[in-house]
mmCIF file of C-alpha atoms and ligand atoms in Angstrom:
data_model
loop_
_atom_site.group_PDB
_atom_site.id
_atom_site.type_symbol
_atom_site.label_atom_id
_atom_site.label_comp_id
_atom_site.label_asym_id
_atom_site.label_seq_id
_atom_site.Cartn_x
_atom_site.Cartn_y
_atom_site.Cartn_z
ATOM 1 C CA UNK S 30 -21.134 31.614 -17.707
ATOM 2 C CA UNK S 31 -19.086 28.720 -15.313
ATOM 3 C CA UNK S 32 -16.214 30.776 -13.418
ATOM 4 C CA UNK S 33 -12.472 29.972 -15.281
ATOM 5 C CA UNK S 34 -11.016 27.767 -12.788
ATOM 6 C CA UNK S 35 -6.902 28.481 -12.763
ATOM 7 C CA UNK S 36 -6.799 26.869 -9.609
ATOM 8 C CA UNK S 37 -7.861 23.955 -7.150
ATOM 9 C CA UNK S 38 -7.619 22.829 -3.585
ATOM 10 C CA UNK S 39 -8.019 19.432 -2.265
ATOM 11 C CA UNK S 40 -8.764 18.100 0.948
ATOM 12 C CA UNK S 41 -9.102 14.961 2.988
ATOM 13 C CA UNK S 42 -11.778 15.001 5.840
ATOM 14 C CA UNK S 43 -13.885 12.263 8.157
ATOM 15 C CA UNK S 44 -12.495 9.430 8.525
ATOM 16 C CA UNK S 45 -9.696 8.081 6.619
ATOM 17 C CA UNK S 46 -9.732 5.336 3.805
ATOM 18 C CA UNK S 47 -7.315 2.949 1.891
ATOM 19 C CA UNK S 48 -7.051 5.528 -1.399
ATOM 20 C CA UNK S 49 -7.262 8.630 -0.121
ATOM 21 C CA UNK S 50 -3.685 8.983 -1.255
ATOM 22 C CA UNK S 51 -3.969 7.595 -4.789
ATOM 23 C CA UNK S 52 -7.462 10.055 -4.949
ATOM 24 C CA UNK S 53 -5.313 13.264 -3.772
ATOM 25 C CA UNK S 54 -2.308 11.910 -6.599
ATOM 26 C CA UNK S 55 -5.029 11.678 -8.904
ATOM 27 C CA UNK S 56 -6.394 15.000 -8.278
ATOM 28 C CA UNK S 57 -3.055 16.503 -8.507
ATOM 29 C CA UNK S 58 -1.884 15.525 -11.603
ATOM 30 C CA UNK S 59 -4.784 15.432 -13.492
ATOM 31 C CA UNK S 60 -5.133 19.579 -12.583
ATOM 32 C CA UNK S 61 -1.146 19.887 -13.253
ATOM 33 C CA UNK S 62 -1.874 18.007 -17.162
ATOM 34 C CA UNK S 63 -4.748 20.463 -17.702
ATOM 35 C CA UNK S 64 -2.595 23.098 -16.994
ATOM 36 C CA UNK S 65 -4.309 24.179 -13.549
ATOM 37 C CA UNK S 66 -2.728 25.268 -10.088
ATOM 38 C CA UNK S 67 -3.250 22.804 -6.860
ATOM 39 C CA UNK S 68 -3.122 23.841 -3.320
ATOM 40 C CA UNK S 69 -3.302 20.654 -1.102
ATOM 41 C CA UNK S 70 -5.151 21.792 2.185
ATOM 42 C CA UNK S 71 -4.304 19.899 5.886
ATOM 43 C CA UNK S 72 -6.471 17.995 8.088
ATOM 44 C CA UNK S 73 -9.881 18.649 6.362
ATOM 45 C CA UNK S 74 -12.417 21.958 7.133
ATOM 46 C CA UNK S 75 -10.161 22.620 10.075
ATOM 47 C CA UNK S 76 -6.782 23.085 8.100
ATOM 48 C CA UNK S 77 -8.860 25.454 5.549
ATOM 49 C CA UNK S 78 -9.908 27.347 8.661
ATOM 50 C CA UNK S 79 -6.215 27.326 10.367
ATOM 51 C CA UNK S 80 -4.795 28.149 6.451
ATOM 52 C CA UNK S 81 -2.941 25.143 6.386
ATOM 53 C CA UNK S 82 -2.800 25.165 2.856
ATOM 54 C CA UNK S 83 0.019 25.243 0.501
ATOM 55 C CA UNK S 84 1.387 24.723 -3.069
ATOM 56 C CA UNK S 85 1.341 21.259 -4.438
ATOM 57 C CA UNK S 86 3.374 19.940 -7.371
ATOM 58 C CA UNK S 87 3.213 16.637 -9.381
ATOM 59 C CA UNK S 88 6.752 15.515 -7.491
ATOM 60 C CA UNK S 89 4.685 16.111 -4.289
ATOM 61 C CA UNK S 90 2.548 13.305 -5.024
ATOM 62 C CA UNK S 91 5.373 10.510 -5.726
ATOM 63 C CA UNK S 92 5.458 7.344 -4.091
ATOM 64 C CA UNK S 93 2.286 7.807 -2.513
ATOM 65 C CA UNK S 94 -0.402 5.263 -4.309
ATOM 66 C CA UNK S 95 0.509 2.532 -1.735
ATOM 67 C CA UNK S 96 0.300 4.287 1.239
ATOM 68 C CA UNK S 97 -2.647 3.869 3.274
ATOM 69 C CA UNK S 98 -3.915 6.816 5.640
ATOM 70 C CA UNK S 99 -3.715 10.327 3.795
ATOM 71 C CA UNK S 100 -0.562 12.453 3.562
ATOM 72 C CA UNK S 101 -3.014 15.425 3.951
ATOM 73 C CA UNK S 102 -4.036 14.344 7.092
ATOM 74 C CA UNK S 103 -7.737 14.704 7.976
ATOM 75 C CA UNK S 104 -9.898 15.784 10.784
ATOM 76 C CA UNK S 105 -13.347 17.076 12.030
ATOM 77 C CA UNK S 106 -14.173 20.658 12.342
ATOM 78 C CA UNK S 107 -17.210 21.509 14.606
ATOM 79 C CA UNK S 108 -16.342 25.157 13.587
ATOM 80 C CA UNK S 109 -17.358 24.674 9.893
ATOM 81 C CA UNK S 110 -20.618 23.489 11.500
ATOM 82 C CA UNK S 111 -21.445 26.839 11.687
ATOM 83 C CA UNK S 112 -22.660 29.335 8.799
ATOM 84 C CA UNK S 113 -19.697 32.036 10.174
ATOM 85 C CA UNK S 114 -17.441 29.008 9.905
ATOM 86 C CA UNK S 115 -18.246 28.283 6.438
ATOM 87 C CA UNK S 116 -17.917 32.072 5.004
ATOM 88 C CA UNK S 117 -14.735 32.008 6.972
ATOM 89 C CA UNK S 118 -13.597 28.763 4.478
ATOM 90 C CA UNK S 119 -15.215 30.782 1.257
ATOM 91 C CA UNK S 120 -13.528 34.049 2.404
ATOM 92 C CA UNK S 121 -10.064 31.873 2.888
ATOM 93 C CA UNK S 122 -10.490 30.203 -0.461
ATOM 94 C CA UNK S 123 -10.707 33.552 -2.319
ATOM 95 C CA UNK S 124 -7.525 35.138 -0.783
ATOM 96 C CA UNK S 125 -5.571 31.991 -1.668
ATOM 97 C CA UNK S 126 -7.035 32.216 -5.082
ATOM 98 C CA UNK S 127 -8.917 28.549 -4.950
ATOM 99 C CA UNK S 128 -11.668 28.439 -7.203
ATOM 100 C CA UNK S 129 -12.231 25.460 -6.246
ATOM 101 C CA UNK S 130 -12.051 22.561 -4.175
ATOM 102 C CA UNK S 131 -12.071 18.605 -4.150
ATOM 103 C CA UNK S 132 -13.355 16.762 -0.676
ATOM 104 C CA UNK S 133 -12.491 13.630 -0.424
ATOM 105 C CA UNK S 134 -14.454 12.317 2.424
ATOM 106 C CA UNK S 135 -17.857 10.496 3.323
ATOM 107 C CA UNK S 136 -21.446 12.249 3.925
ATOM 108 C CA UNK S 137 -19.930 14.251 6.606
ATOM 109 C CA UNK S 138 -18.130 15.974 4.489
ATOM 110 C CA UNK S 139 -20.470 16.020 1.773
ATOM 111 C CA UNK S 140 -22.259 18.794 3.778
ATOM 112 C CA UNK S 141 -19.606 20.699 4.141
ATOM 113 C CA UNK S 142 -18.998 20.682 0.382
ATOM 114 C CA UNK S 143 -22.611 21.629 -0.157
ATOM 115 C CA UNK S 144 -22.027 24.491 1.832
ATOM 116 C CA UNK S 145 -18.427 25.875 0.219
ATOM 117 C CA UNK S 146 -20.881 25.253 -2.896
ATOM 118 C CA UNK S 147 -23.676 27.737 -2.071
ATOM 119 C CA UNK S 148 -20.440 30.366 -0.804
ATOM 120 C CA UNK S 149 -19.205 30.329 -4.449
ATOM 121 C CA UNK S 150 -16.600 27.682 -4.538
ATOM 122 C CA UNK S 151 -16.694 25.282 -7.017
ATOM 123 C CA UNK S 152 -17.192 22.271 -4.978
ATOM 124 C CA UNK S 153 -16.740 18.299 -6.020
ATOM 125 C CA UNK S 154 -17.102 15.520 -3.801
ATOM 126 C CA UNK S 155 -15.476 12.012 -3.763
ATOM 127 C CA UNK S 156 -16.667 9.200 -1.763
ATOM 128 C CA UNK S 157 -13.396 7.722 0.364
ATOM 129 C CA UNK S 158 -14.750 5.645 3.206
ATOM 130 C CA UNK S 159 -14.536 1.963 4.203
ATOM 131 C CA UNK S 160 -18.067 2.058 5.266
ATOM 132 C CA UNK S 161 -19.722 1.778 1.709
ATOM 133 C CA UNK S 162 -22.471 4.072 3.012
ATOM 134 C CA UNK S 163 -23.086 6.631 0.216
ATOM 135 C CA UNK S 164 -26.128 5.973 -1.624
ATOM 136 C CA UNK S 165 -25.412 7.267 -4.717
ATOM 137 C CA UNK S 166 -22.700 5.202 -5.445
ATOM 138 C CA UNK S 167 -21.624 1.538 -5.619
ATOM 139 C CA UNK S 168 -18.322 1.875 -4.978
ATOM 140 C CA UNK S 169 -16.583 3.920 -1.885
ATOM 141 C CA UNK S 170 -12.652 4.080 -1.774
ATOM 142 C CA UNK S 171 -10.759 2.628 0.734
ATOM 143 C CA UNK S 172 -14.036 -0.285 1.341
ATOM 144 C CA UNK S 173 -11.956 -3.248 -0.306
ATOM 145 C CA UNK S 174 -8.816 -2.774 1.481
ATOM 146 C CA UNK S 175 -11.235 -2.603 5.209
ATOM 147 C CA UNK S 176 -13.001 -5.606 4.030
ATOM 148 C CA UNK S 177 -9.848 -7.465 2.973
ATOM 149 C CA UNK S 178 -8.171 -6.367 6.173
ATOM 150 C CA UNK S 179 -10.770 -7.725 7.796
ATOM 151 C CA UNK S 180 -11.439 -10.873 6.233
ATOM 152 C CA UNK S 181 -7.834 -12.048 6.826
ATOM 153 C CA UNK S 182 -7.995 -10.843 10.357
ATOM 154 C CA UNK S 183 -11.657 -12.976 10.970
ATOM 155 C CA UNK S 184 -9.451 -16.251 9.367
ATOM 156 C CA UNK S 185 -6.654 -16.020 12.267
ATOM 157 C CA UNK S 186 -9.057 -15.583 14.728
ATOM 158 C CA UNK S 187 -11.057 -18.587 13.222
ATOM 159 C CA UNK S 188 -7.964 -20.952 12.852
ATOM 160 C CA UNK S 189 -7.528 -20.868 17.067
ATOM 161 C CA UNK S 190 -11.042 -20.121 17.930
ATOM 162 C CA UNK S 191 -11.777 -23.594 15.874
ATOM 163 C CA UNK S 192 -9.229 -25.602 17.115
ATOM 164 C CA UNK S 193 -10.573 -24.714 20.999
ATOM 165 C CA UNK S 194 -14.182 -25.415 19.593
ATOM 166 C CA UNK S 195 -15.403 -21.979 21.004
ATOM 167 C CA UNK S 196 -17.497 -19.928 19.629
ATOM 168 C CA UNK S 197 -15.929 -16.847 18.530
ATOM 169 C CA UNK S 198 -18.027 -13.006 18.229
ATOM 170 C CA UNK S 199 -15.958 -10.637 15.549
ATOM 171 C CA UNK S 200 -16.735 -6.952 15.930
ATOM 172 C CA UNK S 201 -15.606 -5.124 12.378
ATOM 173 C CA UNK S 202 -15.894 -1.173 11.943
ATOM 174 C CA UNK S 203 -19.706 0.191 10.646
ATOM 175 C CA UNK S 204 -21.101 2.337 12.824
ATOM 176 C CA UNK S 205 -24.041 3.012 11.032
ATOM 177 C CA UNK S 206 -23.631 0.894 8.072
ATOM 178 C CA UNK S 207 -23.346 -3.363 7.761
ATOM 179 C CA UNK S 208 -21.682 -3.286 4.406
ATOM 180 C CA UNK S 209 -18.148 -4.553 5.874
ATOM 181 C CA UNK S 210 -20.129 -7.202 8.293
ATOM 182 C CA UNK S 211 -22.004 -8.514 5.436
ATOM 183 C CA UNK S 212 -19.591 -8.883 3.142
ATOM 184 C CA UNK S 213 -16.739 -10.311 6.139
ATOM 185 C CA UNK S 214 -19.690 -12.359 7.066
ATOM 186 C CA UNK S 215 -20.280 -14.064 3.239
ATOM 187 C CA UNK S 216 -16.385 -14.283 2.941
ATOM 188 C CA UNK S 217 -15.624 -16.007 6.017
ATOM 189 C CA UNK S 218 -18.485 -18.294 6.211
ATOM 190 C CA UNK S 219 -20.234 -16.562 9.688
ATOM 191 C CA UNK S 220 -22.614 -18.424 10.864
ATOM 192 C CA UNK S 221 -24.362 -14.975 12.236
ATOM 193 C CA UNK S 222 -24.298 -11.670 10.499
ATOM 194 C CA UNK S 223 -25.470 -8.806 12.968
ATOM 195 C CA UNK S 224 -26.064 -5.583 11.259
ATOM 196 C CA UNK S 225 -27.628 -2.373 12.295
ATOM 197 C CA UNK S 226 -29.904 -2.632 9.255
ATOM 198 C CA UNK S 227 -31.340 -5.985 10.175
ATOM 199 C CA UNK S 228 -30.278 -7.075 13.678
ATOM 200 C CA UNK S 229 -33.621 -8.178 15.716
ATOM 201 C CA UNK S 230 -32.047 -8.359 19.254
ATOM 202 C CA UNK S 231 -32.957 -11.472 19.586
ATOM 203 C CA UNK S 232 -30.119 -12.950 21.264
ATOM 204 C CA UNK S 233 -32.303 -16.055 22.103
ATOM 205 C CA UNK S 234 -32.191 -17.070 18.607
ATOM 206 C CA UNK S 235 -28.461 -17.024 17.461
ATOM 207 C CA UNK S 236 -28.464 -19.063 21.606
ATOM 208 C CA UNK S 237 -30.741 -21.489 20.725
ATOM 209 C CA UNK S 238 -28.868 -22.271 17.039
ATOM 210 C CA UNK S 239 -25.201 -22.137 18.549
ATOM 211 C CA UNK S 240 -27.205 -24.954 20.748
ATOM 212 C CA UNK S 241 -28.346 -26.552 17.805
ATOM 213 C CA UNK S 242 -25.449 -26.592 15.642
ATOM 214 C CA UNK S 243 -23.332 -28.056 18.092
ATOM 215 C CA UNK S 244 -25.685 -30.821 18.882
ATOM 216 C CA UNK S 245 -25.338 -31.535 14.747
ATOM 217 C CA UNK S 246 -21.640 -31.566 15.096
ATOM 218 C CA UNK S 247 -20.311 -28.170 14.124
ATOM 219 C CA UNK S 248 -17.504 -27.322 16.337
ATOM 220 C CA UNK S 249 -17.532 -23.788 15.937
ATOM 221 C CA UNK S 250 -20.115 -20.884 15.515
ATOM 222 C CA UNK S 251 -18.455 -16.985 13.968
ATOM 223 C CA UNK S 252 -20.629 -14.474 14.659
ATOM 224 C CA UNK S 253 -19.470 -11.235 12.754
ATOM 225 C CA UNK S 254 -21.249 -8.299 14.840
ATOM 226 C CA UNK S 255 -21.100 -5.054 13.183
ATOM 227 C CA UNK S 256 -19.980 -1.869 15.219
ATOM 228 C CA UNK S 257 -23.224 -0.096 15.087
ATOM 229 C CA UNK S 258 -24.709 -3.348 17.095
ATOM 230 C CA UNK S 259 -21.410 -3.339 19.874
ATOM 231 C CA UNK S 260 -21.158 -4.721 23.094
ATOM 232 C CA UNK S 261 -19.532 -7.692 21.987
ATOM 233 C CA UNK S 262 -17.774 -8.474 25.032
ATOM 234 C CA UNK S 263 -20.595 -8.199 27.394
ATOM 235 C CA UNK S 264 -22.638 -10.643 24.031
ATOM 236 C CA UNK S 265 -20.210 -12.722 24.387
ATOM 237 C CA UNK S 266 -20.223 -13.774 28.385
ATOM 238 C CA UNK S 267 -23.582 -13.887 27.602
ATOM 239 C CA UNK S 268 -23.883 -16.716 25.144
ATOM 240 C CA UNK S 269 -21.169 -18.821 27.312
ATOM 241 C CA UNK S 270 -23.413 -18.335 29.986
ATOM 242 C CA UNK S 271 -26.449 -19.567 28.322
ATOM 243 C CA UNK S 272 -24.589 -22.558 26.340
ATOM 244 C CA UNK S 273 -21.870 -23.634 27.900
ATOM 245 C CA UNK S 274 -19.732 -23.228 25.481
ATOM 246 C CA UNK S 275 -16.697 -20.911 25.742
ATOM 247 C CA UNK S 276 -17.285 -17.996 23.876
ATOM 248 C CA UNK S 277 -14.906 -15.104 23.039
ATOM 249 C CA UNK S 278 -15.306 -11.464 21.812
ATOM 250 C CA UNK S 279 -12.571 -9.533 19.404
ATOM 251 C CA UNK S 280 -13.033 -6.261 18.221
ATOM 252 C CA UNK S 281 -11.192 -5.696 15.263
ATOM 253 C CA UNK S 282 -10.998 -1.751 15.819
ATOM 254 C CA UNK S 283 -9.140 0.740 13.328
ATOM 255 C CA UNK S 284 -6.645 -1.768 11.929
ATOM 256 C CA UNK S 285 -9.280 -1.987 9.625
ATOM 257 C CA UNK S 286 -9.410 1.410 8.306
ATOM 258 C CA UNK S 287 -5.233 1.440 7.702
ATOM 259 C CA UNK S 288 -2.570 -0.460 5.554
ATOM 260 C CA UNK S 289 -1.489 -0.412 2.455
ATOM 261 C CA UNK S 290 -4.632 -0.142 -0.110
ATOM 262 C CA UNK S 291 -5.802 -2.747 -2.443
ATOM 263 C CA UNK S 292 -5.581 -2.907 -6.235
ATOM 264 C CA UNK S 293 -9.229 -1.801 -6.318
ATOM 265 C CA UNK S 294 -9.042 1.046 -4.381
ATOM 266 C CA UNK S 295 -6.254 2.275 -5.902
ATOM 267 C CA UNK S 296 -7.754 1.813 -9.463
ATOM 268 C CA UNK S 297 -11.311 3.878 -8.071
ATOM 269 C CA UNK S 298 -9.467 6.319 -6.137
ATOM 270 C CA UNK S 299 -7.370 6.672 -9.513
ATOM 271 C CA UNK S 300 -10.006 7.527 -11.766
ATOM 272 C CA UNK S 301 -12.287 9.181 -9.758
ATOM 273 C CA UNK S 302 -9.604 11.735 -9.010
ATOM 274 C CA UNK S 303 -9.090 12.476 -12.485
ATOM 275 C CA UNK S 304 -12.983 12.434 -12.651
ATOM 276 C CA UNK S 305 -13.747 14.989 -9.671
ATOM 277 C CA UNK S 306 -10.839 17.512 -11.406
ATOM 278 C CA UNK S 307 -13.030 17.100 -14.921
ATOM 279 C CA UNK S 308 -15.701 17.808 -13.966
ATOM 280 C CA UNK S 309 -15.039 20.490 -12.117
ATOM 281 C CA UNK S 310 -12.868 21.981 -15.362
ATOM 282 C CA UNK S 311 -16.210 21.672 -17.075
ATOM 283 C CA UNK S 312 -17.678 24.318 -15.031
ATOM 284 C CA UNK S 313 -19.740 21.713 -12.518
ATOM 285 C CA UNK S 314 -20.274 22.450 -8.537
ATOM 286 C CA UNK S 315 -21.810 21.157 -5.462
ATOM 287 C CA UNK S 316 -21.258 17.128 -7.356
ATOM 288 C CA UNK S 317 -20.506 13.947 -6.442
ATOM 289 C CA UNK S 318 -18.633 11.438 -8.451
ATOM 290 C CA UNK S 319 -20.062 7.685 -8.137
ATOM 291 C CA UNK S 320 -19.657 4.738 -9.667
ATOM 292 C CA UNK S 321 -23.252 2.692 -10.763
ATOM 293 C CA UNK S 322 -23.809 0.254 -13.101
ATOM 294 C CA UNK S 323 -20.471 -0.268 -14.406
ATOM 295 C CA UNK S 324 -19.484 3.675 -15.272
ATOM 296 C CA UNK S 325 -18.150 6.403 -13.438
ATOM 297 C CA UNK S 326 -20.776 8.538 -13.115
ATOM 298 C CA UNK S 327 -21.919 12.166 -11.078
ATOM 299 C CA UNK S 328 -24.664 13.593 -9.198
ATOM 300 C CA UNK S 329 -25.778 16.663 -7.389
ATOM 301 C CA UNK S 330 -25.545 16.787 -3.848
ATOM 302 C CA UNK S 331 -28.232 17.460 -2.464
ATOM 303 C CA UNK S 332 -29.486 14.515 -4.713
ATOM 304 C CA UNK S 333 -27.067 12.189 -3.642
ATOM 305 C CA UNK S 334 -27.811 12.614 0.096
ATOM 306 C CA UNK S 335 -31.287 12.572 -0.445
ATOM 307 C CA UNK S 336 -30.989 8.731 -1.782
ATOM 308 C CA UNK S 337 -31.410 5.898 0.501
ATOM 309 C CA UNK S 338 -29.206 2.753 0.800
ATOM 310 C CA UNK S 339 -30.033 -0.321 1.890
ATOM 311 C CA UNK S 340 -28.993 -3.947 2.217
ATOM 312 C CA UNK S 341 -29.889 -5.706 -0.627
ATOM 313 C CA UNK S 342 -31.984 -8.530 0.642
ATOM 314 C CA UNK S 343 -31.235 -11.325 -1.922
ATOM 315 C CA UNK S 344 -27.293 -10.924 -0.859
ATOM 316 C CA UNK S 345 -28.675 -10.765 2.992
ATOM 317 C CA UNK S 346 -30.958 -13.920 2.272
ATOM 318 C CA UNK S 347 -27.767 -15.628 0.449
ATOM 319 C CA UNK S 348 -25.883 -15.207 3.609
ATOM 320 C CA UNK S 349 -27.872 -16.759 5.664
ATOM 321 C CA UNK S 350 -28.523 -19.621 3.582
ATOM 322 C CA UNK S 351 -24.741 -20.336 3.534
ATOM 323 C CA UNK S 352 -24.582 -20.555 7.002
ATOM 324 C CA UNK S 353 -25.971 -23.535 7.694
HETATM 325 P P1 ADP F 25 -17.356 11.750 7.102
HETATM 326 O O1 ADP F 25 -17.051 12.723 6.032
HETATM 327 O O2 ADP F 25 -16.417 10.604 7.150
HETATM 328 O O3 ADP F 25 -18.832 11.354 7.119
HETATM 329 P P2 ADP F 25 -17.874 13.500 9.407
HETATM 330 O O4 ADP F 25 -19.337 13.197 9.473
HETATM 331 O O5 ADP F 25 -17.123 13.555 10.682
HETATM 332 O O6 ADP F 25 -17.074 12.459 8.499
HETATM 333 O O7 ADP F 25 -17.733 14.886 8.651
HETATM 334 C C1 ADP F 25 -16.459 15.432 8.403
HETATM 335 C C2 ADP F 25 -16.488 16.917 8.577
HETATM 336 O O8 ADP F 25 -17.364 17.505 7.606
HETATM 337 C C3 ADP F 25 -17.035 17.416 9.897
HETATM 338 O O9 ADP F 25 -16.096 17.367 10.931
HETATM 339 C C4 ADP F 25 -17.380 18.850 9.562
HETATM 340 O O10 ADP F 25 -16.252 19.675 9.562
HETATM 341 C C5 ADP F 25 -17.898 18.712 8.130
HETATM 342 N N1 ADP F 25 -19.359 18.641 8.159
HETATM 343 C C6 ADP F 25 -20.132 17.599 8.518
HETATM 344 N N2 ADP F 25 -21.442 17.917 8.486
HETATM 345 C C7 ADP F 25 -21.498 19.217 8.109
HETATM 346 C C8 ADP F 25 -22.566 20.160 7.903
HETATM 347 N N3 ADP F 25 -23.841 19.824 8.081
HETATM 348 N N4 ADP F 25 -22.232 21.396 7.513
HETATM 349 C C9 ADP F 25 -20.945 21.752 7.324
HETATM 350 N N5 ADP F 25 -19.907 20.931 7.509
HETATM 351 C C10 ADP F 25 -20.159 19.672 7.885
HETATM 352 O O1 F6P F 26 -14.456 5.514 8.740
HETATM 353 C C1 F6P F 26 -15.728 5.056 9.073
HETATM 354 C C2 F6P F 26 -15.743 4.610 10.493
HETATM 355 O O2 F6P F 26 -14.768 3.651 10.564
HETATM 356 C C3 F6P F 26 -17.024 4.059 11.053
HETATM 357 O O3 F6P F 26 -17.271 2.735 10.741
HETATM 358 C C4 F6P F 26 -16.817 4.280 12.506
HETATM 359 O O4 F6P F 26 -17.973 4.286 13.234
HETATM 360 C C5 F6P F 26 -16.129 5.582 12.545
HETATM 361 O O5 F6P F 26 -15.390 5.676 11.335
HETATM 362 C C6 F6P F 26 -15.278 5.776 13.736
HETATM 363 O O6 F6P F 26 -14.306 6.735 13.491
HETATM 364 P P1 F6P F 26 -13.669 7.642 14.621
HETATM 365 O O7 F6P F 26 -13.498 6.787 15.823
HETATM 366 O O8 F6P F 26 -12.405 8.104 14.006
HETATM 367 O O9 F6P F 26 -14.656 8.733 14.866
#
């Protein structure tokens, strides 16, 4: 028979996202209306280690579904890494009386959760990360508000780098993932989309069509280079060198992954909150919420980091088309 759950923590952890805030309000009040405890627990693993972890009431979570960044704070803990570090985070969770916990976080701390799982605590997972890069679900929070941020960033630069006729190289955050290039590099009209899912290396080819392009009369060539790809200052002295046309390199860096967070992300965040605390109520552990096909939805785990995501290659195709 599922464990009676009289109280919950909740946690922020990885990198931050647009949301997180409006996830951890969610979380909160939906326990508080069910008539269950919440402990809010600082900076991720590493505050559950350090017992950074205290009462949280529904005033607690005022004013907060605007804020970008996470009023938990967040971090990475290379001691929960470790099997003693985990029972160490079980072992806390019991003397504080959590029976449970929500993560909100991306695969990173996924793992972690599966591990607090197998220990005993009821564990649920949320996906908050700009990078879009959980496979089990369509929707990560705090992704519109990056891609947003970045989109009106990649316009400024565009306005000046046009009016110089130069070609311009736009770095945006994805270390491993090209969601936030592709979709920057649809919604500003790049003429180049360099993601670490696709990218070729072959620099000779976006050279020989900045060539091209500005023999047809375009006065300006965006290339949107994902982080995973980088070096897009060293890219860029390259391509003046081999054109002759000026060429300059701005890396759009964590501005991305701040400010105040979108409609959308507030909405997700919103109900998957209330989701993640349901769920758990209903006696689940070791899930994920998600969002496919139109519904929020859940998944095991283990499941969910088994699954693959990739680029779909009709949107990749249309991009490229657009371009010309
Ligand atoms: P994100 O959640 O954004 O992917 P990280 O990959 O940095 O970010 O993971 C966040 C934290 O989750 C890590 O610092 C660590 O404390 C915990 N974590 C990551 N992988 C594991 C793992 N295999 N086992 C236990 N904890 C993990
Ligand atoms: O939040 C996701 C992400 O922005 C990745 O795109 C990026 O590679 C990573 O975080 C960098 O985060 P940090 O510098 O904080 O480790």
């Amino acid at each position: 028979m599922a464990k009676e759950i009289k109280t919950i923590g909740v946690l922020t952890s990885g990198g931050d996202a647009p949301g997180m805030n409006a996830a951890i309000r969610a979380v909160v009040r939906t326990a508080i209306a069910r008539g269950v405890k919440v402990k809010g627990i600082k900076k991720g693993y590493q505050g559950l280690l350090n017992e950074e972890i205290s009462d949280m009431e529904a005033r607690h979570v005022s004013d907060m579904i605007q804020l970008g960044g996470t009023v938990l704070g967040t971090a990475r803990c290379m001691e929960f890494m470790t099997p003693e570090g985990q029972q160490k985070g079980a072992d806390i969770c019991r003397e504080y009386g959590i029976d449970g916990i929500v993560v909100i976080g991306g695969d990173g701390t996924y793992r972690g959760a599966q591990k607090l799982s197998a220990l005993g605590i009821n564990t649920i997972a949320i996906p908050g990360t700009i990078d879009l890069d959980i496979a089990c679900t369509d929707y990560t929070i705090g992704f519109d508000t990056a891609v947003n941020t970045a989109m009106q960033a990649i316009d400024k630069v565009k306005d000046t780098s046009a009016s110089h006729e130069r070609c311009s190289i736009i770095e945006v955050m994805g270390r491993d993932a090209g969601y936030i290039a592709l979709w920057c590099g649809i919604a500003n009209g790049a003429e180049d989309i360099l993601i670490p899912e696709k990218y070729d290396y072959n620099e000779q080819s976006i050279i020989n069509s900045i060539i091209n392009n500005r023999r047809r009369g375009k006065t300006h060539h965006l290339i949107i280079n994902a982080e995973g790809i980088g070096h897009s200052t060293s890219m860029a002295k390259r391509i003046e060198a081999a054109t002759g046309i000026e060429t300059r390199a701005t890396i759009l860096g964590y501005m991305q992954r701040g400010g105040t967070p979108t409609a959308k992300d507030r909405y997700f965040a919103s109900i998957m909150g209330a989701y993640a605390v349901d769920i758990m109520l209903a006696g689940k552990t070791n899930r994920t919420v998600g969002y496919r096909h139109g519904e929020f939805v859940d998944y095991d785990i283990d499941e969910a980091l088994q699954m693959k995501k990739e680029i779909d290659p009709y949107q990749y195709e249309v991009s490229s088309l657009l371009s010309i």
